[in-house]
Tab-separated table of C-alpha atoms in Angstrom:
chain	number	residue	atom	x	y	z
E	443	MET	CA	22.392	43.000	-12.464
E	444	LYS	CA	22.563	39.333	-11.504
E	445	ASP	CA	25.166	37.079	-13.108
E	446	GLY	CA	26.212	33.447	-13.105
E	447	ALA	CA	28.056	33.845	-9.817
E	448	THR	CA	24.964	34.880	-7.841
E	449	LEU	CA	22.429	32.600	-9.558
E	450	PRO	CA	23.395	29.434	-7.615
E	451	LEU	CA	23.000	31.372	-4.364
E	452	LEU	CA	19.569	32.633	-5.396
E	453	LEU	CA	18.422	29.158	-6.404
E	454	LYS	CA	19.677	27.750	-3.108
E	455	GLU	CA	17.833	30.447	-1.191
E	456	LEU	CA	14.677	29.618	-3.117
E	457	ARG	CA	15.219	25.910	-2.335
E	458	LEU	CA	15.463	24.807	-5.951
E	459	PRO	CA	18.281	22.211	-5.774
E	460	THR	CA	17.652	20.588	-9.144
E	461	MET	CA	17.659	23.914	-10.969
E	462	SER	CA	20.816	24.824	-9.083
E	463	ARG	CA	22.541	21.684	-10.397
E	464	GLN	CA	21.182	21.828	-13.941
E	465	TRP	CA	21.076	25.518	-14.906
E	466	LYS	CA	24.630	25.798	-16.209
E	467	GLU	CA	24.568	22.661	-18.375
E	468	LEU	CA	21.099	23.473	-19.659
E	469	ALA	CA	22.141	27.074	-20.413
E	470	GLN	CA	24.823	25.776	-22.749
E	471	GLN	CA	22.309	23.442	-24.409
E	472	ALA	CA	19.849	26.313	-24.795
E	473	SER	CA	22.536	28.487	-26.353
E	474	ASP	CA	23.621	25.755	-28.786
E	475	LYS	CA	20.045	25.048	-29.899
E	476	GLY	CA	18.846	28.621	-29.913
E	477	TRP	CA	16.153	28.219	-27.255
E	478	SER	CA	14.149	31.234	-26.183
E	479	PRO	CA	14.501	32.353	-22.539
E	480	VAL	CA	10.959	31.114	-21.898
E	481	ARG	CA	11.748	27.609	-23.147
E	482	TYR	CA	14.968	27.513	-21.130
E	483	LEU	CA	13.178	28.530	-17.917
E	484	ALA	CA	10.271	26.143	-18.559
E	485	THR	CA	12.674	23.227	-19.069
E	486	LEU	CA	14.510	24.030	-15.841
E	487	CYS	CA	11.178	24.115	-14.005
E	488	ASP	CA	10.210	20.745	-15.501
E	489	TYR	CA	13.427	19.211	-14.172
E	490	GLU	CA	12.786	20.663	-10.725
E	491	LEU	CA	9.198	19.407	-10.608
E	492	ALA	CA	10.130	15.940	-11.885
E	493	GLU	CA	12.782	15.441	-9.211
E	494	ARG	CA	10.519	16.864	-6.535
E	495	GLU	CA	7.859	14.330	-7.502
E	496	SER	CA	10.455	11.555	-7.447
E	497	ARG	CA	11.507	12.504	-3.922
E	498	ARG	CA	7.879	12.707	-2.794
E	499	LEU	CA	7.164	9.244	-4.218
E	500	SER	CA	10.250	7.828	-2.500
E	501	ARG	CA	9.140	9.289	0.850
E	502	ARG	CA	5.593	7.966	0.455
E	503	MET	CA	6.868	4.516	-0.513
E	504	THR	CA	9.106	4.378	2.569
E	505	GLU	CA	6.273	5.659	4.745
E	506	SER	CA	3.908	2.967	3.427
E	507	GLN	CA	6.035	0.145	4.910
E	508	LEU	CA	5.050	-2.052	1.971
E	509	PRO	CA	7.019	-5.304	1.714
E	510	ARG	CA	9.546	-5.234	-1.096
E	511	GLY	CA	9.468	-7.465	-4.145
E	512	LYS	CA	5.680	-7.840	-4.195
E	513	SER	CA	4.638	-5.766	-7.188
E	514	LEU	CA	1.658	-6.554	-9.396
E	515	GLU	CA	4.098	-7.074	-12.265
E	516	ALA	CA	5.601	-9.970	-10.304
E	517	TYR	CA	2.204	-11.483	-9.456
E	518	ASP	CA	1.368	-14.556	-11.546
E	519	PHE	CA	-2.309	-14.132	-12.411
E	520	LYS	CA	-2.221	-17.327	-14.497
E	521	LEU	CA	-2.006	-19.346	-11.293
E	522	VAL	CA	-5.143	-17.716	-9.883
E	523	PRO	CA	-7.953	-18.256	-12.402
E	524	SER	CA	-10.520	-16.807	-9.984
E	525	LEU	CA	-8.958	-13.340	-10.393
E	526	LYS	CA	-9.375	-11.040	-13.365
E	527	LYS	CA	-6.189	-9.083	-13.956
E	528	SER	CA	-8.111	-6.211	-15.529
E	529	GLN	CA	-10.236	-5.837	-12.398
E	530	VAL	CA	-7.199	-5.874	-10.108
E	531	MET	CA	-5.384	-3.287	-12.222
E	532	GLY	CA	-8.498	-1.128	-12.152
E	533	LEU	CA	-8.599	-1.324	-8.364
E	534	ALA	CA	-4.885	-0.501	-8.218
E	535	SER	CA	-5.603	2.849	-9.872
E	536	GLY	CA	-7.596	3.873	-6.794
E	537	ASP	CA	-10.236	5.557	-8.923
E	538	VAL	CA	-13.564	5.886	-7.130
E	539	TRP	CA	-13.063	3.396	-4.291
E	540	ILE	CA	-10.200	5.198	-2.546
E	541	GLN	CA	-11.659	8.620	-3.234
E	542	ASP	CA	-15.043	7.537	-1.819
E	543	GLY	CA	-13.645	5.750	1.238
E	544	MET	CA	-14.671	2.292	0.054
E	545	ASN	CA	-12.997	-0.976	1.081
E	546	LEU	CA	-11.258	-3.882	-0.631
E	547	LEU	CA	-11.458	-7.305	1.016
E	548	ILE	CA	-9.239	-10.159	-0.167
E	549	PHE	CA	-10.117	-13.675	1.000
E	550	GLY	CA	-8.397	-16.995	0.475
E	551	PRO	CA	-6.558	-19.802	2.278
E	552	SER	CA	-2.997	-19.477	3.508
E	553	GLY	CA	-0.250	-19.372	0.894
E	554	VAL	CA	-2.206	-18.233	-2.174
E	555	GLY	CA	-0.628	-14.774	-2.467
E	556	LYS	CA	-3.119	-12.518	-0.679
E	557	THR	CA	-0.329	-10.453	0.898
E	558	HIS	CA	1.474	-10.144	-2.447
E	559	LEU	CA	-1.722	-8.978	-4.110
E	560	ALA	CA	-2.481	-6.426	-1.385
E	561	ALA	CA	1.094	-5.099	-1.406
E	562	GLY	CA	1.102	-4.831	-5.201
E	563	ILE	CA	-2.129	-2.851	-5.163
E	564	GLY	CA	-0.748	-0.672	-2.375
E	565	GLU	CA	2.378	0.086	-4.402
E	566	LYS	CA	0.288	1.252	-7.361
E	567	LEU	CA	-1.835	3.425	-5.080
E	568	VAL	CA	1.290	5.149	-3.754
E	569	GLU	CA	2.446	5.746	-7.315
E	570	ARG	CA	-0.921	7.372	-8.034
E	571	GLY	CA	-0.380	9.819	-5.183
E	572	PHE	CA	-2.352	8.163	-2.381
E	573	ARG	CA	-0.992	7.755	1.139
E	574	VAL	CA	-0.888	4.086	2.148
E	575	LEU	CA	0.150	2.202	5.274
E	576	PHE	CA	0.747	-1.563	5.225
E	577	THR	CA	0.718	-3.412	8.540
E	578	ARG	CA	0.071	-6.810	10.044
E	579	THR	CA	-3.257	-6.539	11.825
E	580	THR	CA	-1.846	-7.980	15.050
E	581	GLU	CA	1.016	-5.455	15.043
E	582	LEU	CA	-1.357	-2.530	14.570
E	583	LEU	CA	-3.555	-3.790	17.390
E	584	GLN	CA	-0.535	-3.861	19.685
E	585	ARG	CA	0.132	-0.224	18.829
E	586	LEU	CA	-3.529	0.633	19.428
E	587	GLN	CA	-3.399	-1.056	22.843
E	588	VAL	CA	-0.293	0.932	23.800
E	589	ALA	CA	-1.991	4.150	22.643
E	590	LYS	CA	-5.071	3.323	24.719
E	591	ARG	CA	-2.918	2.526	27.759
E	592	ASP	CA	-1.052	5.817	27.371
E	593	LEU	CA	-4.329	7.750	26.921
E	594	ILE	CA	-3.402	8.890	23.395
E	595	LEU	CA	-5.743	6.658	21.374
E	596	PRO	CA	-7.673	9.559	19.740
E	597	ALA	CA	-4.384	11.125	18.607
E	598	PHE	CA	-3.176	7.791	17.193
E	599	LEU	CA	-6.449	7.281	15.311
E	600	ASP	CA	-6.087	10.799	13.912
E	601	LYS	CA	-2.601	9.866	12.705
E	602	LEU	CA	-3.976	6.776	10.946
E	603	ASP	CA	-6.691	8.951	9.427
E	604	ARG	CA	-4.051	10.700	7.325
E	605	TYR	CA	-3.709	7.558	5.222
E	606	ASP	CA	-6.065	7.193	2.275
E	607	CYS	CA	-5.744	3.405	2.504
E	608	LEU	CA	-4.847	1.290	5.507
E	609	ILE	CA	-3.802	-2.258	4.544
E	610	LEU	CA	-4.533	-4.762	7.321
E	611	ASP	CA	-2.752	-7.985	6.449
E	612	ASP	CA	-3.626	-11.348	8.058
E	613	PHE	CA	-6.845	-10.057	9.611
E	614	GLY	CA	-7.835	-13.583	10.626
E	615	TYR	CA	-4.923	-13.969	13.057
E	616	VAL	CA	-6.315	-11.491	15.566
E	617	LYS	CA	-6.583	-12.907	19.093
E	618	LYS	CA	-10.137	-13.391	20.245
E	619	SER	CA	-9.916	-11.030	23.228
E	620	GLU	CA	-12.250	-8.271	24.340
E	621	MET	CA	-9.624	-5.519	24.302
E	622	GLU	CA	-8.206	-6.359	20.858
E	623	THR	CA	-11.530	-6.828	19.114
E	624	ASN	CA	-13.002	-3.703	20.705
E	625	LEU	CA	-10.072	-1.675	19.380
E	626	LEU	CA	-10.350	-3.303	15.964
E	627	PHE	CA	-14.052	-2.509	15.830
E	628	GLU	CA	-13.365	1.084	16.877
E	629	LEU	CA	-10.851	1.418	14.028
E	630	ILE	CA	-13.368	0.049	11.513
E	631	CYS	CA	-16.046	2.451	12.773
E	632	GLU	CA	-13.616	5.388	12.733
E	633	ARG	CA	-12.822	4.882	9.031
E	634	TYR	CA	-16.318	3.855	7.930
E	635	GLU	CA	-17.392	5.709	4.753
E	636	ARG	CA	-14.448	8.125	5.058
E	637	ARG	CA	-11.147	6.284	4.648
E	638	SER	CA	-10.449	3.011	2.868
E	639	LEU	CA	-9.394	-0.314	4.339
E	640	LEU	CA	-7.741	-3.101	2.374
E	641	ILE	CA	-7.991	-6.350	4.329
E	642	THR	CA	-6.540	-9.799	3.667
E	643	CYS	CA	-8.113	-12.661	5.571
E	644	ASN	CA	-8.036	-16.469	5.484
E	645	GLN	CA	-11.423	-16.788	7.183
E	646	PRO	CA	-14.754	-16.166	5.407
E	647	PHE	CA	-17.304	-13.859	6.996
E	648	GLN	CA	-19.290	-16.720	8.509
E	649	GLU	CA	-16.267	-17.626	10.629
E	650	TRP	CA	-15.596	-14.136	11.988
E	651	ASP	CA	-17.106	-15.130	15.314
E	652	GLN	CA	-13.691	-16.786	15.762
E	653	ILE	CA	-12.102	-13.327	15.521
E	654	PHE	CA	-14.561	-11.175	17.453
E	655	GLU	CA	-15.463	-12.258	20.968
E	656	ASP	CA	-18.965	-10.811	20.633
E	657	THR	CA	-21.025	-12.250	17.755
E	658	ARG	CA	-23.043	-9.039	17.497
E	659	MET	CA	-19.812	-7.075	17.104
E	660	ALA	CA	-18.684	-9.481	14.373
E	661	ILE	CA	-21.938	-8.900	12.487
E	662	ALA	CA	-21.651	-5.123	12.909
E	663	ALA	CA	-18.016	-5.167	11.704
E	664	VAL	CA	-18.900	-7.192	8.605
E	665	ASP	CA	-21.846	-4.894	7.900
E	666	ARG	CA	-19.639	-1.789	7.906
E	667	LEU	CA	-16.835	-3.373	5.910
E	668	VAL	CA	-19.005	-4.768	3.099
E	669	HIS	CA	-21.402	-1.819	2.857
E	670	HIS	CA	-19.124	-0.139	0.325
E	671	ALA	CA	-16.640	-2.816	-0.687
E	672	THR	CA	-15.197	-4.984	-3.423
E	673	VAL	CA	-14.530	-8.588	-2.428
E	674	LEU	CA	-11.837	-10.679	-4.136
E	675	ASP	CA	-11.707	-14.434	-3.641
E	676	VAL	CA	-8.227	-15.837	-4.240
E	677	ALA	CA	-9.005	-19.471	-5.004
E	678	ALA	CA	-5.754	-21.226	-5.867
E	679	GLU	CA	-3.355	-23.888	-4.680
E	680	SER	CA	-0.914	-22.771	-2.015
E	681	TYR	CA	2.403	-21.501	-3.398
E	682	ARG	CA	4.223	-23.583	-0.802
E	683	LYS	CA	2.284	-26.719	-1.736
E	684	ARG	CA	2.898	-26.079	-5.420
E	685	SER	CA	6.628	-25.547	-4.778
E	686	ALA	CA	6.791	-28.789	-2.806
E	687	LYS	CA	5.174	-30.683	-5.686
E	688	THR	CA	7.618	-29.178	-8.163
E	689	ARG	CA	10.566	-30.092	-5.932
E	690	LEU	CA	9.339	-33.687	-5.526
E	691	LYS	CA	8.887	-34.059	-9.290
E	692	LYS	CA	12.404	-32.755	-9.860
E	693	GLU	CA	13.863	-35.152	-7.284
E	694	LYS	CA	11.942	-38.068	-8.780
E	695	LYS	CA	13.177	-37.232	-12.268
E	696	GLU	CA	16.773	-36.989	-11.020
E	697	LYS	CA	16.496	-40.408	-9.372
E	698	GLN	CA	15.109	-41.932	-12.561
E	699	THR	CA	18.000	-40.422	-14.523
E	700	LEU	CA	20.549	-41.905	-12.103
E	701	ASN	CA	18.925	-45.330	-12.318
């Protein structure tokens, strides 16, 4: 017959660390409140599952490489009248578009919060159980070039394929070179209609011939990206420009006060 001395060992062997920590305290609570054995065991299992989910979420969040401090809760939708918060929150749930391998394309000039918006959506996707990877487009292309040089490009693409959503930030800063754009096009084709891409870009589609060396490749890339996609246009004044205006107003007011 098993007793309290052997239970911790059994739970450790079964790899149930939370139950191992909580069983004794919860047993006393169950005794005081007259719980049935079934309720006691079910509660212990709930604790174990909750902490397991917390650890999984923490691992996925670290794996995503999302920039910190850029949640949707911290995004000021009032400053971007072109965006509907309800639509963005719907996209952040990942329903339909992630499951169907669709894309999300965010356009707008520099400094309007495209990266913040993409990161905030990515954070919500991770919380919903999706695997996400955030990366600067230029950095990913460097990794793709190294993989191609080392003859392991297919394996690297397979690794990227594990992610439900690949966030390519600053897409418009790609160098207009044959090797880079060929690799970028190969990545787009590899994920087409299977895995989602979330792209931020400061250049509209009609200017993508400045990204891709071959105009036909630019057209083909756009065609694949928009075939199943939602496009968000972030039309707002640059955060940096707005901050500069606020600072100048403050300085002017301080000068007037001194005078």
